[in-house]
XYZ file of C-alpha atoms in Angstrom:
333
model
C -12.616 4.069 48.172
C -10.869 0.919 46.968
C -9.685 0.463 43.386
C -12.359 -1.214 41.230
C -11.969 -4.945 40.596
C -12.671 -6.403 37.170
C -15.253 -9.190 37.216
C -16.049 -11.231 34.106
C -19.307 -13.111 33.618
C -19.618 -15.302 30.517
C -22.931 -16.396 29.036
C -23.912 -12.928 30.203
C -27.083 -12.687 28.091
C -28.427 -15.927 29.589
C -30.931 -16.440 32.371
C -28.496 -17.363 35.190
C -26.517 -14.180 34.488
C -29.754 -12.171 34.503
C -30.379 -13.345 38.079
C -26.703 -12.913 39.044
C -25.501 -9.554 37.755
C -27.613 -7.362 40.024
C -26.324 -9.113 43.170
C -22.697 -8.707 42.073
C -23.171 -5.080 41.038
C -24.805 -4.052 44.304
C -22.040 -5.483 46.468
C -23.491 -8.777 47.743
C -20.448 -10.769 46.626
C -17.230 -8.746 46.760
C -18.204 -6.371 49.544
C -20.277 -3.243 50.115
C -17.281 -0.932 49.669
C -15.713 -2.623 46.643
C -16.266 -0.826 43.317
C -16.712 -3.125 40.322
C -16.113 -3.095 36.596
C -18.391 -5.758 35.092
C -17.317 -7.393 31.843
C -20.054 -9.309 30.042
C -19.036 -11.883 27.433
C -21.379 -13.711 25.089
C -21.457 -14.993 21.521
C -22.081 -12.510 18.641
C -25.781 -13.428 18.078
C -26.488 -12.506 21.727
C -24.976 -9.001 21.614
C -28.330 -7.196 21.041
C -29.733 -8.969 24.139
C -26.574 -8.023 26.035
C -27.203 -4.361 25.188
C -30.553 -4.670 26.959
C -28.839 -6.150 30.024
C -26.366 -3.248 30.034
C -29.257 -0.745 29.876
C -30.910 -2.413 32.851
C -27.699 -2.414 34.883
C -27.321 1.304 34.149
C -30.961 1.845 35.145
C -30.356 0.174 38.521
C -28.201 3.239 39.364
C -25.824 1.245 41.552
C -23.055 3.302 43.191
C -20.481 0.463 43.205
C -20.848 -0.291 39.497
C -18.204 1.858 37.827
C -18.397 0.464 34.290
C -20.096 -2.262 32.253
C -18.296 -3.660 29.217
C -20.300 -5.933 26.877
C -18.180 -7.892 24.378
C -17.896 -10.984 22.196
C -14.060 -10.850 22.152
C -11.979 -12.881 24.599
C -9.055 -10.444 24.464
C -11.359 -7.712 25.784
C -13.244 -9.957 28.216
C -10.279 -11.594 29.969
C -7.957 -8.563 30.157
C -6.584 -8.032 33.693
C -9.589 -9.627 35.376
C -9.671 -10.376 39.121
C -12.559 -12.846 38.997
C -14.086 -14.954 36.223
C -17.499 -16.578 36.523
C -17.776 -18.897 33.535
C -21.499 -19.502 33.171
C -21.666 -19.883 29.392
C -21.419 -23.400 27.970
C -23.013 -25.536 25.285
C -26.295 -26.822 26.745
C -27.338 -30.394 26.089
C -29.804 -30.565 23.232
C -32.349 -33.314 22.745
C -30.858 -36.468 21.257
C -27.318 -35.280 22.025
C -24.842 -37.874 23.282
C -22.923 -36.885 26.417
C -19.769 -37.407 24.341
C -20.864 -34.748 21.810
C -21.675 -32.389 24.648
C -18.198 -32.914 26.100
C -16.567 -32.306 22.736
C -18.368 -28.976 22.216
C -17.511 -27.824 25.728
C -13.864 -28.870 25.519
C -13.542 -26.457 22.588
C -15.181 -23.610 24.564
C -13.186 -24.100 27.769
C -9.903 -24.682 25.954
C -10.375 -21.241 24.331
C -11.363 -19.597 27.611
C -8.512 -21.276 29.512
C -6.042 -20.028 26.908
C -7.529 -16.521 27.210
C -7.173 -16.631 31.012
C -3.560 -17.719 30.545
C -2.798 -14.927 28.100
C -4.790 -11.933 29.381
C -5.978 -12.374 32.999
C -4.153 -11.513 36.215
C -2.258 -14.543 37.557
C -4.178 -14.109 40.809
C -7.573 -14.437 39.066
C -10.159 -16.625 40.823
C -12.071 -18.733 38.308
C -15.464 -20.296 39.013
C -16.869 -22.651 36.367
C -20.642 -22.996 36.333
C -21.374 -24.177 32.769
C -21.982 -27.925 32.608
C -20.428 -30.457 32.724
C -18.869 -28.096 35.284
C -16.198 -30.325 36.868
C -14.707 -31.420 33.571
C -15.065 -27.971 31.977
C -13.142 -26.587 34.961
C -10.392 -29.176 34.519
C -10.049 -28.317 30.806
C -9.922 -24.567 31.524
C -7.227 -25.099 34.146
C -5.134 -27.364 31.918
C -5.396 -24.738 29.168
C -4.090 -22.031 31.562
C -0.811 -23.481 32.839
C 0.479 -20.129 34.183
C -2.455 -19.745 36.597
C -2.267 -21.823 39.807
C -4.549 -24.865 39.811
C -5.860 -23.765 43.211
C -7.430 -20.686 41.577
C -9.945 -22.857 39.712
C -13.140 -24.244 41.210
C -16.518 -25.401 39.961
C -19.972 -24.841 41.388
C -21.461 -27.525 43.637
C -22.779 -24.942 46.092
C -26.231 -25.165 44.511
C -26.339 -28.882 45.379
C -24.972 -28.026 48.835
C -27.703 -25.413 49.383
C -30.344 -27.861 48.151
C -29.145 -30.475 50.654
C -29.062 -27.901 53.464
C -32.582 -26.785 52.705
C -33.976 -30.348 52.553
C -32.517 -31.099 56.000
C -33.780 -27.791 57.424
C -37.324 -28.348 56.104
C -37.335 -31.877 57.487
C -36.319 -30.588 60.934
C -38.630 -27.573 60.853
C -35.783 -25.065 61.258
C -34.399 -22.316 59.011
C -31.515 -23.263 56.711
C -28.961 -21.220 58.684
C -29.461 -23.710 61.536
C -27.926 -26.475 59.394
C -24.185 -26.683 58.734
C -21.541 -28.983 57.284
C -23.531 -30.944 54.759
C -21.205 -32.221 52.020
C -21.547 -32.740 48.292
C -18.957 -35.260 47.101
C -17.926 -35.669 43.487
C -19.483 -34.617 40.217
C -22.124 -31.944 39.667
C -24.335 -34.573 38.039
C -26.874 -37.127 39.163
C -24.040 -39.308 40.589
C -23.116 -36.628 43.167
C -23.272 -37.816 46.768
C -25.061 -35.502 49.228
C -23.736 -36.601 52.628
C -25.059 -35.538 56.044
C -23.012 -37.895 58.230
C -20.997 -34.883 59.450
C -23.794 -32.298 59.346
C -25.123 -30.566 62.447
C -28.571 -29.100 63.082
C -29.237 -26.467 65.722
C -32.402 -27.607 67.516
C -33.553 -25.080 70.128
C -29.995 -23.972 70.794
C -28.505 -27.472 70.988
C -26.209 -28.665 68.199
C -27.389 -32.114 67.115
C -26.010 -34.611 64.596
C -28.232 -34.563 61.491
C -28.972 -38.303 61.741
C -30.101 -37.785 65.374
C -32.141 -34.694 64.511
C -33.975 -36.334 61.610
C -34.326 -39.857 63.075
C -35.156 -41.366 59.699
C -32.154 -43.213 58.253
C -34.188 -44.665 55.388
C -35.096 -41.157 54.166
C -31.526 -39.881 54.568
C -30.109 -42.817 52.592
C -32.886 -42.843 50.009
C -35.263 -40.033 49.061
C -33.065 -37.285 50.500
C -30.147 -38.257 48.247
C -32.248 -38.750 45.116
C -34.152 -35.468 45.695
C -30.895 -33.489 45.774
C -29.402 -35.447 42.857
C -32.476 -34.937 40.663
C -33.466 -31.444 41.779
C -32.188 -29.706 38.640
C -34.265 -32.007 36.444
C -37.330 -31.435 38.671
C -36.994 -27.644 38.251
C -36.693 -27.992 34.461
C -39.775 -30.213 34.401
C -41.770 -27.654 36.392
C -40.504 -24.392 34.881
C -39.483 -25.619 31.425
C -36.250 -23.698 32.190
C -33.219 -24.661 34.240
C -32.500 -23.304 37.738
C -31.474 -19.659 37.492
C -32.422 -17.809 40.693
C -31.036 -20.581 42.923
C -27.959 -21.050 40.706
C -27.203 -17.313 40.878
C -27.578 -17.347 44.677
C -25.179 -20.316 44.903
C -22.621 -18.530 42.682
C -22.791 -15.530 45.021
C -22.325 -17.758 48.090
C -19.358 -19.561 46.482
C -17.547 -16.391 45.371
C -18.248 -14.526 48.620
C -16.693 -17.412 50.582
C -13.609 -17.344 48.341
C -13.292 -13.582 48.920
C -14.100 -13.456 52.642
C -13.601 -17.016 53.933
C -15.828 -19.558 55.649
C -17.058 -19.275 59.241
C -14.996 -20.852 62.017
C -15.917 -24.544 62.414
C -17.938 -24.651 59.192
C -17.207 -26.064 55.782
C -18.842 -25.737 52.373
C -18.778 -27.806 49.188
C -16.925 -26.847 46.033
C -15.364 -28.680 43.106
C -11.581 -28.327 43.423
C -8.410 -30.156 42.356
C -8.254 -33.544 44.039
C -4.455 -33.600 44.348
C -3.201 -34.650 47.761
C -6.648 -35.436 49.188
C -6.942 -37.902 52.089
C -10.032 -39.653 50.679
C -8.362 -41.833 48.000
C -9.990 -39.868 45.172
C -7.925 -40.000 41.935
C -5.615 -36.976 41.769
C -6.150 -35.405 38.349
C -9.820 -34.530 38.791
C -11.949 -31.572 39.802
C -14.023 -33.221 42.523
C -16.411 -31.687 45.048
C -15.052 -31.841 48.597
C -15.830 -30.177 51.922
C -13.531 -27.146 52.110
C -12.640 -24.375 54.506
C -11.438 -21.039 53.132
C -9.091 -18.514 54.699
C -7.190 -15.636 53.043
C -8.801 -16.525 49.692
C -7.257 -20.021 49.853
C -9.310 -23.197 50.165
C -8.227 -26.319 51.998
C -9.986 -29.685 51.841
C -11.285 -30.766 55.252
C -9.231 -33.896 55.832
C -9.746 -36.960 57.953
C -13.547 -37.107 58.185
C -14.538 -40.728 58.849
C -16.105 -42.408 55.816
C -18.353 -45.461 56.239
C -18.903 -48.177 53.607
C -22.150 -46.592 52.388
C -20.391 -43.276 51.745
C -17.276 -44.916 50.294
C -19.269 -46.681 47.570
C -21.064 -43.469 46.589
C -17.859 -41.372 46.630
C -16.144 -43.930 44.392
C -19.073 -44.169 41.951
C -19.084 -40.418 41.290
C -15.263 -40.436 40.989
C -15.504 -43.207 38.376
C -17.885 -41.069 36.304
C -15.466 -38.126 36.543
C -12.503 -40.272 35.467
C -14.449 -41.402 32.410
C -15.493 -37.808 31.579
C -11.930 -36.591 32.054
C -10.430 -39.261 29.804
C -12.949 -38.545 27.024
C -12.368 -34.789 27.353
C -8.572 -35.117 27.342
C -8.814 -37.177 24.136
C -10.678 -34.288 22.521
C -8.233 -31.755 24.004
C -5.263 -33.489 22.385
C -6.886 -33.621 18.933
């Protein structure tokens, strides 16, 4: 059997982690023959809850799970890890300015970036989930200069899956019959869900999404706003943020990094914008269509972009530039 890999999940006593840990521990993400050491990091007040999570993981009696290490110490959590899933962040509280939220999260992700730099393997793959995810990811990467920028990504797969599912439901097919939807930009309500390059399999024939749906007004209106606002709609209904669907998206994202994307398909993830062909400012973590091979992502270049898409791609980039500049001010303080 292979050597165990060390996988860190932060915010491990929270509800996303509760939906996520079982899938990782039973082999859904890193492979059915890959033993795992799970490291669970949270803040000191959450340690009693974390003990309960550890008990449950033990009680699942999972053959691949070799060890579970709960901790509130970064030097324990980040030591020699192969993968880091950074779920924990400061949530937005009522009456909180976005600026205050950014400031609190800059402090968290500066600390975690520094810990990655100091303790983790240089080959570690880092997925940032905690919001504002794109900017948190940028701060973590800048705080870990010895780890390649390409090893950092943020989660927009949940938005991608939401878009996929909306198209599938509209066409009356299952979601695996839809491919190559794109989420451009920020994981926020300015994101741009784009189906100009998406394909739907209708009775064995691959059809452009616009042809399959035959409702341009919906695709340019309600479809986009439904995906953009979906997180808020879930909170309104459940009084809690998306956890099951977020955990599933994390699994999809990490599995694709580990095993690659299917031939002819691309997925969305927030990655460094440097050298992109879409005129997106360089020093950003921006969601692009990517293909992954040998654990390395590559932005899908040269897709035609119409004026409608261009305006939306630029609007979400502008929000990210503003977030970045505010965050970098805090980082330098």
